[in-house]
Structure formats: structure tokens, C-alpha cells
Amino acid sequence: MDLTSIERLVAVHGLHLRGGFHPTAEDGVPPLADGRTSATLMLIGNVGSSLWPEFSSSVEADDGAPDPLNRWTRRVVGGIAHEVGAMPLFPFGGPPYLPFQRWAMRAEAVAPSPLGILIHPDYGLWHAYRGALAFAERLPLPARVERPRPCDSCPDRPCLGACPVGAFSGRGYDVPACIGHIGSGAGGSCMDSGCLARRACPVGPAYGYREAQARFHMAAFLAAHGDG
């Protein structure tokens, strides 16, 4: 199975191959189902709202059951994995959780932003990793291209000052403050269009999530961390 064929299979679902690498023991990639070690890991994710048309029209999005995006991802990525002879891996379903952020930094030029989200030089904060394909074979991969972290040339860092309740600071992310705000009437802008701090980042605004997708993610975040 060549890289171009895998890219086509992934693209049908509005997803993208997000780079890959040849794991070592230190990368924490679990063994394959037959006990062999993975020789190639490819990450799959969305860029902007690329997955939204496919997901939002899916059975999972409309059936009212919990975790629709995770269930859709399991079905879609699991199906692709079966077709290409790989083992699917996911960033959810823990604890324990697989180190997807570390894998992403091995696979492509992303780095932690002041908000803790990985920032991409082109997509900014508007991207995510939905799964990975682990192969027993050592497949050829394009060389990882090194690129500077956009935050290093952004002295004003507007993301840190945009949150109405100062949830982001040098001390980290104040989750209770964030939840208290978006769960109140004052948090309507964040709930309707997405996190104000994330939206303040000047990198990749063209990839910002559609409002329907932003509302979906914010509602899921509030449901997971709020009181009810």
C-alpha cells in the first residue's frame, strides 16, 4: 500500500494524512495485534473544518448517543486501517492515553502554543489529530520539513490576553475559570463561535472552524467538564 493510495482513502472522509515517522522504543507506540512492533506510524487528522461535512451528515452525528465524533472516528479510521492492513490507534478512550502530541511533533512541524494546543505554521490552532495507522512494514515516508514555531515571532501573543476570565497564563490553563465562564450567560460568544483565545491567534485564520463545528466542540467540552 503506497502513500498516495492511503491519502486518497483518508480524503474521502474529509481527513488528511498528517505526517508519519518510523517509531523507536522510546515513542511509546503499542505493539501490533500479533505482537510485532510497529515499523511505521502515520497520523490522520482534520485541517480546519475539512471533516465537518462528512461527520455532520453521519449516523453518529444524528443518533443522540454519547461521543458521536469519537464513534465516527473509530468507524472511519478503523475501516481505513482494515483496508490498508494497519492497526488503528486513537487519542481518546483512556486513561491511559496514547502520546499523540508527542507523535505529532515527530511527524510534522507542530509545536506547543501558549494555550497548550499544538500550533501549525499554516493552519495555526485550527487542526486536530483523530487517529493513527500503525504498520508492521517500514514504509517510505517524505522527510519531515523543519519550520519555525510561529509563536516565536509573535511578541504580542494576543491569545494570552483574549480570554475574558484570564484562563490562560504563564501558570497554565485554569479549567474551572473557563468552564464557569462558558457555562454562564456571559460565555455566549465562546460557545457560539469557539474559544476567544484560540480565535485571537493571527496564524491560519482562514482555517478557523465553521460556527456549527465550533459550537459542537464547545458543547462537548462543557459537557465533559461541567456539572451536567
Coordinates of C-alpha atoms in Angstrom, one line a residue, residues 71 142 187 194:
R71 CA -17.5 6.9 17.4
P142 CA 8.7 12.0 3.0
G187 CA -19.9 33.0 27.7
G194 CA -15.3 29.0 19.6

